PDB file of C-alpha atoms and ligand atoms in Angstrom:
ATOM      1  CA  MET A1398      58.691 -16.578  -3.724  1.00 68.00           C
ATOM      2  CA  GLU A1399      56.707 -16.567  -0.497  1.00 73.00           C
ATOM      3  CA  ARG A1400      55.119 -13.202   0.208  1.00 77.00           C
ATOM      4  CA  GLN A1401      52.563 -12.004   2.676  1.00 79.00           C
ATOM      5  CA  ALA A1402      50.421  -9.073   1.588  1.00 73.00           C
ATOM      6  CA  ALA A1403      50.258  -7.787   5.102  1.00 90.00           C
ATOM      7  CA  ARG A1404      54.048  -7.396   5.430  1.00 96.00           C
ATOM      8  CA  ILE A1405      55.373  -4.109   4.095  1.00 98.00           C
ATOM      9  CA  ALA A1406      58.859  -2.709   3.564  1.00 98.00           C
ATOM     10  CA  VAL A1407      59.229   1.071   3.386  1.00 98.00           C
ATOM     11  CA  PHE A1408      62.181   2.578   1.496  1.00 98.00           C
ATOM     12  CA  LEU A1409      63.273   6.129   2.291  1.00 98.00           C
ATOM     13  CA  SER A1410      66.164   8.573   2.140  1.00 97.00           C
ATOM     14  CA  GLY A1411      65.115  11.365   4.482  1.00 96.00           C
ATOM     15  CA  GLY A1412      62.792  12.517   7.219  1.00 96.00           C
ATOM     16  CA  GLY A1413      60.251   9.744   6.906  1.00 98.00           C
ATOM     17  CA  SER A1414      57.061  11.653   7.696  1.00 98.00           C
ATOM     18  CA  ASN A1415      55.281   9.400   5.193  1.00 98.00           C
ATOM     19  CA  LEU A1416      56.750   6.341   6.943  1.00 98.00           C
ATOM     20  CA  GLN A1417      55.208   7.715  10.124  1.00 98.00           C
ATOM     21  CA  ALA A1418      51.861   8.179   8.360  1.00 98.00           C
ATOM     22  CA  LEU A1419      51.968   4.522   7.229  1.00 98.00           C
ATOM     23  CA  ILE A1420      52.891   3.321  10.731  1.00 98.00           C
ATOM     24  CA  ASP A1421      50.132   5.443  12.278  1.00 98.00           C
ATOM     25  CA  GLY A1422      47.655   4.296   9.601  1.00 97.00           C
ATOM     26  CA  SER A1423      48.537   0.695  10.370  1.00 96.00           C
ATOM     27  CA  LYS A1424      47.995   1.233  14.096  1.00 96.00           C
ATOM     28  CA  ALA A1425      44.682   3.005  13.422  1.00 96.00           C
ATOM     29  CA  GLY A1426      43.437   0.191  11.163  1.00 95.00           C
ATOM     30  CA  ILE A1427      43.311   2.431   8.052  1.00 96.00           C
ATOM     31  CA  LEU A1428      46.039   0.254   6.582  1.00 97.00           C
ATOM     32  CA  SER A1429      45.455  -3.444   7.205  1.00 95.00           C
ATOM     33  CA  ALA A1430      49.115  -4.334   7.062  1.00 96.00           C
ATOM     34  CA  LYS A1431      52.253  -3.969   9.145  1.00 96.00           C
ATOM     35  CA  ILE A1432      55.458  -2.118   8.393  1.00 98.00           C
ATOM     36  CA  VAL A1433      58.088  -4.749   9.208  1.00 98.00           C
ATOM     37  CA  TRP A1434      61.233  -3.419   7.526  1.00 98.00           C
ATOM     38  CA  VAL A1435      62.608   0.060   6.743  1.00 98.00           C
ATOM     39  CA  VAL A1436      65.378   0.430   4.174  1.00 98.00           C
ATOM     40  CA  SER A1437      67.279   3.696   3.798  1.00 98.00           C
ATOM     41  CA  SER A1438      69.761   4.860   1.177  1.00 98.00           C
ATOM     42  CA  SER A1439      71.405   6.994   3.861  1.00 98.00           C
ATOM     43  CA  ALA A1440      72.605   6.137   7.364  1.00 98.00           C
ATOM     44  CA  LYS A1441      71.712   9.692   8.419  1.00 98.00           C
ATOM     45  CA  ALA A1442      68.035   9.603   7.442  1.00 98.00           C
ATOM     46  CA  TYR A1443      65.767  10.581  10.326  1.00 98.00           C
ATOM     47  CA  GLY A1444      63.327   7.980   9.017  1.00 98.00           C
ATOM     48  CA  LEU A1445      65.650   5.327  10.523  1.00 98.00           C
ATOM     49  CA  THR A1446      65.180   6.859  13.969  1.00 98.00           C
ATOM     50  CA  ARG A1447      61.413   6.872  13.488  1.00 98.00           C
ATOM     51  CA  ALA A1448      61.589   3.153  12.613  1.00 98.00           C
ATOM     52  CA  GLU A1449      63.793   2.352  15.611  1.00 98.00           C
ATOM     53  CA  ASN A1450      61.414   4.252  17.898  1.00 97.00           C
ATOM     54  CA  GLU A1451      58.671   1.920  16.703  1.00 97.00           C
ATOM     55  CA  GLY A1452      60.800  -1.204  17.074  1.00 98.00           C
ATOM     56  CA  ILE A1453      60.926  -1.781  13.316  1.00 98.00           C
ATOM     57  CA  GLU A1454      63.981  -3.483  11.832  1.00 98.00           C
ATOM     58  CA  THR A1455      66.122  -1.191   9.646  1.00 98.00           C
ATOM     59  CA  PHE A1456      68.719  -1.609   6.930  1.00 98.00           C
ATOM     60  CA  VAL A1457      70.977   0.893   5.132  1.00 98.00           C
ATOM     61  CA  PHE A1458      71.291  -0.215   1.507  1.00 98.00           C
ATOM     62  CA  LYS A1459      74.461   1.050  -0.196  1.00 98.00           C
ATOM     63  CA  PRO A1460      74.975  -0.721  -3.534  1.00 97.00           C
ATOM     64  CA  LYS A1461      78.535   0.667  -3.800  1.00 97.00           C
ATOM     65  CA  LYS A1462      79.582  -1.398  -0.780  1.00 97.00           C
ATOM     66  CA  TYR A1463      79.033  -4.620  -2.754  1.00 98.00           C
ATOM     67  CA  PRO A1464      81.449  -6.145  -5.289  1.00 98.00           C
ATOM     68  CA  SER A1465      78.975  -5.457  -8.143  1.00 98.00           C
ATOM     69  CA  PRO A1466      75.531  -3.917  -8.759  1.00 97.00           C
ATOM     70  CA  GLU A1467      74.225  -7.447  -9.374  1.00 98.00           C
ATOM     71  CA  SER A1468      75.402  -8.730  -5.978  1.00 98.00           C
ATOM     72  CA  ALA A1469      73.800  -5.703  -4.294  1.00 98.00           C
ATOM     73  CA  ALA A1470      70.498  -6.335  -6.080  1.00 98.00           C
ATOM     74  CA  ASP A1471      70.600 -10.063  -5.227  1.00 98.00           C
ATOM     75  CA  ASP A1472      71.236  -9.338  -1.557  1.00 98.00           C
ATOM     76  CA  LEU A1473      68.376  -6.829  -1.378  1.00 98.00           C
ATOM     77  CA  LEU A1474      65.943  -9.235  -3.047  1.00 98.00           C
ATOM     78  CA  ASN A1475      67.056 -12.083  -0.742  1.00 98.00           C
ATOM     79  CA  LYS A1476      66.511  -9.897   2.293  1.00 98.00           C
ATOM     80  CA  LEU A1477      63.003  -8.961   1.082  1.00 98.00           C
ATOM     81  CA  GLN A1478      62.205 -12.626   0.500  1.00 97.00           C
ATOM     82  CA  GLU A1479      63.608 -13.771   3.841  1.00 97.00           C
ATOM     83  CA  ARG A1480      61.218 -11.312   5.503  1.00 97.00           C
ATOM     84  CA  LYS A1481      58.301 -12.474   3.304  1.00 97.00           C
ATOM     85  CA  ILE A1482      57.652  -8.873   2.292  1.00 97.00           C
ATOM     86  CA  GLY A1483      54.474  -8.579   0.220  1.00 96.00           C
ATOM     87  CA  TYR A1484      54.524  -4.881  -0.731  1.00 97.00           C
ATOM     88  CA  ILE A1485      57.142  -2.153  -0.968  1.00 98.00           C
ATOM     89  CA  ALA A1486      56.219   1.482  -0.263  1.00 98.00           C
ATOM     90  CA  LEU A1487      58.661   4.159  -1.379  1.00 97.00           C
ATOM     91  CA  ALA A1488      58.504   7.179   0.917  1.00 98.00           C
ATOM     92  CA  GLY A1489      61.009   9.769  -0.225  1.00 95.00           C
ATOM     93  CA  TYR A1490      63.456   7.157  -1.594  1.00 96.00           C
ATOM     94  CA  LEU A1491      65.780   9.031  -3.916  1.00 92.00           C
ATOM     95  CA  LYS A1492      67.306   6.030  -5.739  1.00 93.00           C
ATOM     96  CA  LEU A1493      65.976   3.680  -8.387  1.00 92.00           C
ATOM     97  CA  LEU A1494      65.232   0.156  -7.175  1.00 96.00           C
ATOM     98  CA  PRO A1495      67.261  -2.632  -8.814  1.00 96.00           C
ATOM     99  CA  SER A1496      65.395  -4.105 -11.811  1.00 96.00           C
ATOM    100  CA  ILE A1497      65.214  -7.602 -10.332  1.00 97.00           C
ATOM    101  CA  VAL A1498      63.345  -6.174  -7.345  1.00 97.00           C
ATOM    102  CA  VAL A1499      60.968  -4.213  -9.599  1.00 97.00           C
ATOM    103  CA  ALA A1500      60.321  -7.396 -11.612  1.00 96.00           C
ATOM    104  CA  ALA A1501      59.816  -9.615  -8.543  1.00 96.00           C
ATOM    105  CA  TYR A1502      57.376  -7.104  -7.025  1.00 96.00           C
ATOM    106  CA  SER A1503      55.516  -6.112 -10.173  1.00 94.00           C
ATOM    107  CA  LYS A1504      52.314  -4.202  -9.234  1.00 95.00           C
ATOM    108  CA  CYS A1505      53.308  -4.424  -5.566  1.00 96.00           C
ATOM    109  CA  ILE A1506      55.529  -1.338  -5.287  1.00 97.00           C
ATOM    110  CA  VAL A1507      54.047   2.122  -4.727  1.00 97.00           C
ATOM    111  CA  ASN A1508      55.390   5.631  -4.459  1.00 97.00           C
ATOM    112  CA  VAL A1509      53.952   8.907  -3.223  1.00 97.00           C
ATOM    113  CA  HIS A1510      54.829  12.016  -5.220  1.00 96.00           C
ATOM    114  CA  PRO A1511      54.133  15.639  -4.165  1.00 97.00           C
ATOM    115  CA  ALA A1512      52.516  16.837  -7.423  1.00 97.00           C
ATOM    116  CA  LEU A1513      49.897  15.834  -9.958  1.00 97.00           C
ATOM    117  CA  LEU A1514      51.812  13.383 -12.159  1.00 96.00           C
ATOM    118  CA  PRO A1515      52.519  13.148 -15.055  1.00 95.00           C
ATOM    119  CA  LYS A1516      53.366  16.811 -14.495  1.00 95.00           C
ATOM    120  CA  TYR A1517      56.417  17.654 -12.378  1.00 95.00           C
ATOM    121  CA  GLY A1518      57.887  14.159 -12.200  1.00 94.00           C
ATOM    122  CA  GLY A1519      61.071  12.429 -13.341  1.00 89.00           C
ATOM    123  CA  LYS A1520      64.733  12.518 -12.378  1.00 87.00           C
ATOM    124  CA  GLY A1521      65.634  15.537 -10.251  1.00 88.00           C
ATOM    125  CA  MET A1522      61.978  16.318  -9.484  1.00 91.00           C
ATOM    126  CA  TYR A1523      61.945  15.835  -5.738  1.00 91.00           C
ATOM    127  CA  GLY A1524      61.539  17.979  -2.639  1.00 90.00           C
ATOM    128  CA  HIS A1525      61.527  21.731  -3.150  1.00 93.00           C
ATOM    129  CA  HIS A1526      62.364  21.334  -6.879  1.00 95.00           C
ATOM    130  CA  VAL A1527      58.816  20.087  -7.472  1.00 96.00           C
ATOM    131  CA  HIS A1528      57.111  22.943  -5.632  1.00 97.00           C
ATOM    132  CA  GLU A1529      59.399  25.586  -7.190  1.00 97.00           C
ATOM    133  CA  ALA A1530      58.490  24.288 -10.652  1.00 96.00           C
ATOM    134  CA  VAL A1531      54.764  24.332  -9.842  1.00 97.00           C
ATOM    135  CA  LEU A1532      54.955  27.929  -8.580  1.00 97.00           C
ATOM    136  CA  ALA A1533      57.049  29.034 -11.584  1.00 96.00           C
ATOM    137  CA  SER A1534      54.454  27.523 -13.953  1.00 96.00           C
ATOM    138  CA  GLY A1535      51.598  29.612 -12.578  1.00 94.00           C
ATOM    139  CA  ASP A1536      49.426  26.489 -12.148  1.00 96.00           C
ATOM    140  CA  LYS A1537      46.469  27.086  -9.864  1.00 96.00           C
ATOM    141  CA  GLU A1538      46.572  23.635  -8.356  1.00 97.00           C
ATOM    142  CA  SER A1539      49.035  20.979  -7.341  1.00 98.00           C
ATOM    143  CA  GLY A1540      48.473  17.812  -5.385  1.00 98.00           C
ATOM    144  CA  VAL A1541      49.545  14.324  -4.440  1.00 98.00           C
ATOM    145  CA  THR A1542      49.930  11.235  -6.614  1.00 98.00           C
ATOM    146  CA  VAL A1543      50.235   7.627  -5.501  1.00 98.00           C
ATOM    147  CA  HIS A1544      51.444   5.423  -8.340  1.00 97.00           C
ATOM    148  CA  LEU A1545      52.859   1.995  -9.083  1.00 97.00           C
ATOM    149  CA  VAL A1546      56.629   1.893  -9.475  1.00 96.00           C
ATOM    150  CA  ASP A1547      58.468   0.705 -12.541  1.00 90.00           C
ATOM    151  CA  GLU A1548      62.056   1.235 -13.662  1.00 86.00           C
ATOM    152  CA  ILE A1549      61.581   4.899 -14.599  1.00 88.00           C
ATOM    153  CA  PHE A1550      61.327   7.678 -12.000  1.00 84.00           C
ATOM    154  CA  ASP A1551      57.687   8.675 -11.276  1.00 85.00           C
ATOM    155  CA  HIS A1552      56.393   6.742 -14.281  1.00 87.00           C
ATOM    156  CA  GLY A1553      54.185   3.773 -13.283  1.00 93.00           C
ATOM    157  CA  LYS A1554      50.388   3.609 -13.412  1.00 96.00           C
ATOM    158  CA  ILE A1555      48.662   6.335 -11.398  1.00 97.00           C
ATOM    159  CA  LEU A1556      46.478   4.813  -8.671  1.00 98.00           C
ATOM    160  CA  ASP A1557      45.139   7.853  -6.833  1.00 98.00           C
ATOM    161  CA  GLN A1558      45.434  11.638  -6.694  1.00 98.00           C
ATOM    162  CA  VAL A1559      44.319  14.441  -4.409  1.00 98.00           C
ATOM    163  CA  ARG A1560      44.228  18.060  -5.577  1.00 98.00           C
ATOM    164  CA  VAL A1561      45.633  20.889  -3.489  1.00 98.00           C
ATOM    165  CA  PRO A1562      45.086  24.568  -4.366  1.00 98.00           C
ATOM    166  CA  VAL A1563      48.064  26.802  -5.068  1.00 98.00           C
ATOM    167  CA  LEU A1564      47.544  30.125  -3.265  1.00 97.00           C
ATOM    168  CA  PRO A1565      48.808  33.488  -4.574  1.00 95.00           C
ATOM    169  CA  GLU A1566      51.016  34.013  -1.508  1.00 96.00           C
ATOM    170  CA  ASP A1567      52.529  30.497  -1.593  1.00 97.00           C
ATOM    171  CA  THR A1568      56.262  29.898  -1.264  1.00 97.00           C
ATOM    172  CA  PRO A1569      57.748  26.457  -2.011  1.00 97.00           C
ATOM    173  CA  ASP A1570      57.691  25.795   1.742  1.00 97.00           C
ATOM    174  CA  THR A1571      54.046  26.706   2.333  1.00 97.00           C
ATOM    175  CA  LEU A1572      52.928  24.732  -0.723  1.00 98.00           C
ATOM    176  CA  ALA A1573      55.067  21.752   0.336  1.00 97.00           C
ATOM    177  CA  ALA A1574      53.492  21.772   3.800  1.00 97.00           C
ATOM    178  CA  ARG A1575      49.936  21.864   2.409  1.00 97.00           C
ATOM    179  CA  VAL A1576      50.734  19.027  -0.017  1.00 98.00           C
ATOM    180  CA  LEU A1577      52.523  16.931   2.646  1.00 98.00           C
ATOM    181  CA  GLU A1578      49.461  17.038   4.880  1.00 98.00           C
ATOM    182  CA  GLN A1579      47.462  15.438   2.072  1.00 98.00           C
ATOM    183  CA  GLU A1580      50.222  12.884   1.358  1.00 98.00           C
ATOM    184  CA  HIS A1581      49.907  11.629   4.911  1.00 98.00           C
ATOM    185  CA  LYS A1582      46.147  11.180   4.501  1.00 98.00           C
ATOM    186  CA  LEU A1583      46.215   9.582   1.074  1.00 98.00           C
ATOM    187  CA  TYR A1584      49.205   7.238   1.292  1.00 98.00           C
ATOM    188  CA  PRO A1585      47.992   4.732   3.924  1.00 98.00           C
ATOM    189  CA  ARG A1586      44.520   4.650   2.321  1.00 98.00           C
ATOM    190  CA  ALA A1587      45.867   4.149  -1.189  1.00 98.00           C
ATOM    191  CA  LEU A1588      48.251   1.386  -0.102  1.00 98.00           C
ATOM    192  CA  ASN A1589      45.388  -0.337   1.682  1.00 97.00           C
ATOM    193  CA  LYS A1590      43.270  -0.174  -1.481  1.00 97.00           C
ATOM    194  CA  LEU A1591      46.100  -1.584  -3.588  1.00 97.00           C
ATOM    195  CA  ILE A1592      46.541  -4.504  -1.180  1.00 96.00           C
ATOM    196  CA  ARG A1593      42.799  -5.215  -1.355  1.00 94.00           C
ATOM    197  CA  ASP A1594      43.024  -4.950  -5.162  1.00 94.00           C
ATOM    198  CA  GLU A1595      40.477  -2.146  -5.207  1.00 95.00           C
ATOM    199  CA  TYR A1596      42.314  -0.450  -8.070  1.00 96.00           C
ATOM    200  CA  GLY A1597      41.912  -3.606 -10.173  1.00 90.00           C
ATOM    201  CA  VAL A1598      45.571  -3.648 -11.182  1.00 90.00           C
ATOM    202  CA  ASN A1599      45.654  -7.438 -11.153  1.00 84.00           C
ATOM    203  CA  ASN A1600      43.053  -7.644 -13.922  1.00 77.00           C
ATOM    204  CA  GLU A1601      45.211  -5.684 -16.377  1.00 73.00           C
TER     205      GLU A1601
HETATM  206  C1  GRF B 428      57.449  13.518   0.112  1.00 59.65           C
HETATM  207  O1  GRF B 428      57.095  14.797  -0.302  1.00 59.65           O
HETATM  208  C2  GRF B 428      57.120  12.505  -0.942  1.00 59.65           C
HETATM  209  O2  GRF B 428      56.040  12.860  -1.735  1.00 59.65           O
HETATM  210  C3  GRF B 428      58.365  12.480  -1.784  1.00 59.65           C
HETATM  211  O3  GRF B 428      59.419  12.673  -0.864  1.00 59.65           O
HETATM  212  C4  GRF B 428      58.961  13.359   0.282  1.00 59.65           C
HETATM  213  C5  GRF B 428      59.320  12.531   1.457  1.00 59.65           C
HETATM  214  O4  GRF B 428      59.010  13.167   2.668  1.00 59.65           O
HETATM  215  N1  GRF B 428      58.452  11.281  -2.579  1.00 59.65           N
HETATM  216  P1  GRF B 428      59.133  12.357   4.024  1.00 59.65           P
HETATM  217  O5  GRF B 428      60.563  11.851   4.133  1.00 59.65           O
HETATM  218  O6  GRF B 428      58.146  11.241   3.971  1.00 59.65           O
HETATM  219  O7  GRF B 428      58.814  13.353   5.101  1.00 59.65           O
END
């Protein structure tokens, strides 16, 4: 399979502020790679508009529109290969990737999660659910995790983390905003380090 490290696909389901951070990081030279394809699980995701505003090709991936899950997975992998995508960055993508894609892009798929994994991860732990659980726990800190993606939600090797304090007056919204700010800083830098193999994942 021909891949080019500098060609990235971003998968999302929602607002796409992390997509924007990757695009901006790429323009600023923090991320030495280009976002060339944006895939959304929803036609309504604002992330698609952000991509279109930047002239980036988009695709809405709906496995149920295919005759079988296998044909959907094959089509997605073909499309990634046709575009010579080297890395996949999940940015608020609420679905699991098909296993053949995970296998073809082993150690080349990353996700950003708004908590300090392995705490507060797994199915159903997204958006405000994460921050509500952190506040309910009484933890004094939360944070951001960038990790490799495997076939289990929020499970692959942790590459990088940033800690964020939890304040006594925090609501899920205020905590989410403080964490999101750090996501935008960490994600382009962490993806850049992965591409340059600075985490040493290829030696494992
Ligand atoms: C972020 O909090 C990210 O950590 C999580 O989903 C959210 C996506 O936000 N995986 P956005 O769509 O990038 O604004």
